[in-house]
Coordinates of C-alpha atoms in Angstrom, one line a residue:
X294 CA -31.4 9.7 -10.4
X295 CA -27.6 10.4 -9.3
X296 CA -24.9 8.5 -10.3
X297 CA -24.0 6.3 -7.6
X298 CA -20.5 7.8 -6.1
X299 CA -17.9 5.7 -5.3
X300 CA -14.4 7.0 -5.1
X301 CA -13.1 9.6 -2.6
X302 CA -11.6 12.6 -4.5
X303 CA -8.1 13.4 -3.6
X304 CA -8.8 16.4 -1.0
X305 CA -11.0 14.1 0.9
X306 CA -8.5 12.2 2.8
X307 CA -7.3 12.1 6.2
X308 CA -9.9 12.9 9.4
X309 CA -12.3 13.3 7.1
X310 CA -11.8 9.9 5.6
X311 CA -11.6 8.2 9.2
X312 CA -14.8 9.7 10.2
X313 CA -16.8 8.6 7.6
X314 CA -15.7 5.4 8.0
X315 CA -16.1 5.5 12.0
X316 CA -19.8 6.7 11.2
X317 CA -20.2 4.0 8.0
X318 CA -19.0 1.2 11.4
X319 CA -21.6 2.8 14.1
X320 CA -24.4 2.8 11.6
X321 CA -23.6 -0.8 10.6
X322 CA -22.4 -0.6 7.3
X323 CA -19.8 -1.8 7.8
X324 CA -20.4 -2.8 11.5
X325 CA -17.7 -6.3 11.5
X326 CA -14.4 -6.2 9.9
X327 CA -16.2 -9.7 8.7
X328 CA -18.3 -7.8 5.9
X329 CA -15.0 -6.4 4.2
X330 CA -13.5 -9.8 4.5
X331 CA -16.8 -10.6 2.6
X332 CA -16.4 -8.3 0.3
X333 CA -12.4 -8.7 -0.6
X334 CA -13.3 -12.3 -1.0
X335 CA -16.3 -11.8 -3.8
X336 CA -13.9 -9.3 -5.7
X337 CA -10.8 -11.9 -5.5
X338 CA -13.3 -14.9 -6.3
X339 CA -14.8 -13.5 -8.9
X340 CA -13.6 -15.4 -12.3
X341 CA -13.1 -13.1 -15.0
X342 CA -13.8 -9.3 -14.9
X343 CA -16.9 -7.8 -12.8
X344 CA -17.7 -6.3 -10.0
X345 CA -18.3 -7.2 -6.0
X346 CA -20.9 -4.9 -3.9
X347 CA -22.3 -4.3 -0.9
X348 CA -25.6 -4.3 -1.1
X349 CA -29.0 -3.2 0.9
X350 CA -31.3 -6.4 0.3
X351 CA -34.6 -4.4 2.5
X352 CA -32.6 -3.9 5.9
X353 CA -29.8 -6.8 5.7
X354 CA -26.1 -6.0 4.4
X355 CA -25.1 -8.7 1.6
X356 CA -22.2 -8.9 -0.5
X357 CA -22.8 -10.1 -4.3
X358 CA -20.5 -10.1 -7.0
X359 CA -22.0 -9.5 -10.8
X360 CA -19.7 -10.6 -14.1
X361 CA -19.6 -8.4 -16.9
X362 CA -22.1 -5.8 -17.5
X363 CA -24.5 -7.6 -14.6
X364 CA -25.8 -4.8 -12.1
X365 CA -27.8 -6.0 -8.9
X366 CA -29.9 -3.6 -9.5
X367 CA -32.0 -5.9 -11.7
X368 CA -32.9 -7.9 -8.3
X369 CA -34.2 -5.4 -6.3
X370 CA -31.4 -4.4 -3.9
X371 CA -30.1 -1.2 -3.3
X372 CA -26.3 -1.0 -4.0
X373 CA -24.2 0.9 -1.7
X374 CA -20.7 0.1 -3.0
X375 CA -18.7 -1.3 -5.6
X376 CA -15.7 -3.0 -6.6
X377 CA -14.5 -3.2 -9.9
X378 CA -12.4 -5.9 -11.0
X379 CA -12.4 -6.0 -14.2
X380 CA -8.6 -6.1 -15.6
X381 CA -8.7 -2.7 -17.4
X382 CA -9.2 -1.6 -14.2
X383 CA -6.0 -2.5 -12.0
X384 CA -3.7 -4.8 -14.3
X385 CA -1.3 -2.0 -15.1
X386 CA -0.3 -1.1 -11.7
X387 CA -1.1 -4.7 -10.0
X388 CA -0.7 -7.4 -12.5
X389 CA -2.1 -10.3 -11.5
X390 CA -2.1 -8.9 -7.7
X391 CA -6.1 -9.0 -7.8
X392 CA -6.1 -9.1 -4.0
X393 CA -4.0 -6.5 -3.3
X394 CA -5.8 -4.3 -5.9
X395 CA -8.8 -4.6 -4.2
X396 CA -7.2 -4.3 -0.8
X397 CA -5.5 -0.9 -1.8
X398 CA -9.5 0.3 -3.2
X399 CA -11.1 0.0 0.4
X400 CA -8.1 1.3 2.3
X401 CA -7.5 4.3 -0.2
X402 CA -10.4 4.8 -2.9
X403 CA -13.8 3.6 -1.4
X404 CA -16.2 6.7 -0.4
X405 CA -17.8 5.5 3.0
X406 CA -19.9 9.1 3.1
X407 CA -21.5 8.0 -0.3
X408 CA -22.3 4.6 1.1
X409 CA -23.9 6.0 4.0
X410 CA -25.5 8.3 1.9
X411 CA -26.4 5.4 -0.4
X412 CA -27.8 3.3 2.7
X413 CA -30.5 6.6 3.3

């Protein structure tokens, strides 16, 4: 099994970045701006470190957030995106700026090809 790919490497930016995302929006992935609010909500919300994902729960999009080491993989859904928020992760550059952290990872960092790709 591949790792699960999540980050955009450097090079991929620009057109390339807007198109995946304009084909990740057609094929409903991420179809209303709604389902990011979603997802910035569970990574803000969630109380301590862990992670918020989009998941594929058979053919409905669902956003769940995990603490710790959880993985929704253990209940059957297919993960198509992540979030990390555990401190490690952002505290250097954002402090206690959680939101704006995880604001700054779907505008900049999040891979919308690999979740498409993820989705199948």
């Amino acid at each position: 099994m591949e790792p699960l790919v999540l980050l955009e490497q450097p090079e991929a930016k620009g057109r390339r970045r807007a198109a995946c995302r304009t084909q990740a929006e057609n094929r409903g992935i991420i179809r209303q701006r709604r389902r990011l609010q979603e997802l910035v909500a569970a990574a803000v919300s969630q109380l301590g470190s862990g992670w918020a994902w989009l998941v594929l729960d058979r053919d409905k999009l669902k956003v769940v957030k995990t603490a710790n080491a959880e993985t929704p993989l253990t209940t059957g859904v297919k993960p198509l995106l992540t979030i990390d928020v555990w401190e490690h992760d952002y505290y250097l550059d954002y402090q206690n700026r959680r939101a704006d952290y995880v604001n700054a990872v779907l505008d900049k960092l999040i891979n919308w090809e690999s979740a498409l790709q993820n989705a199948g």
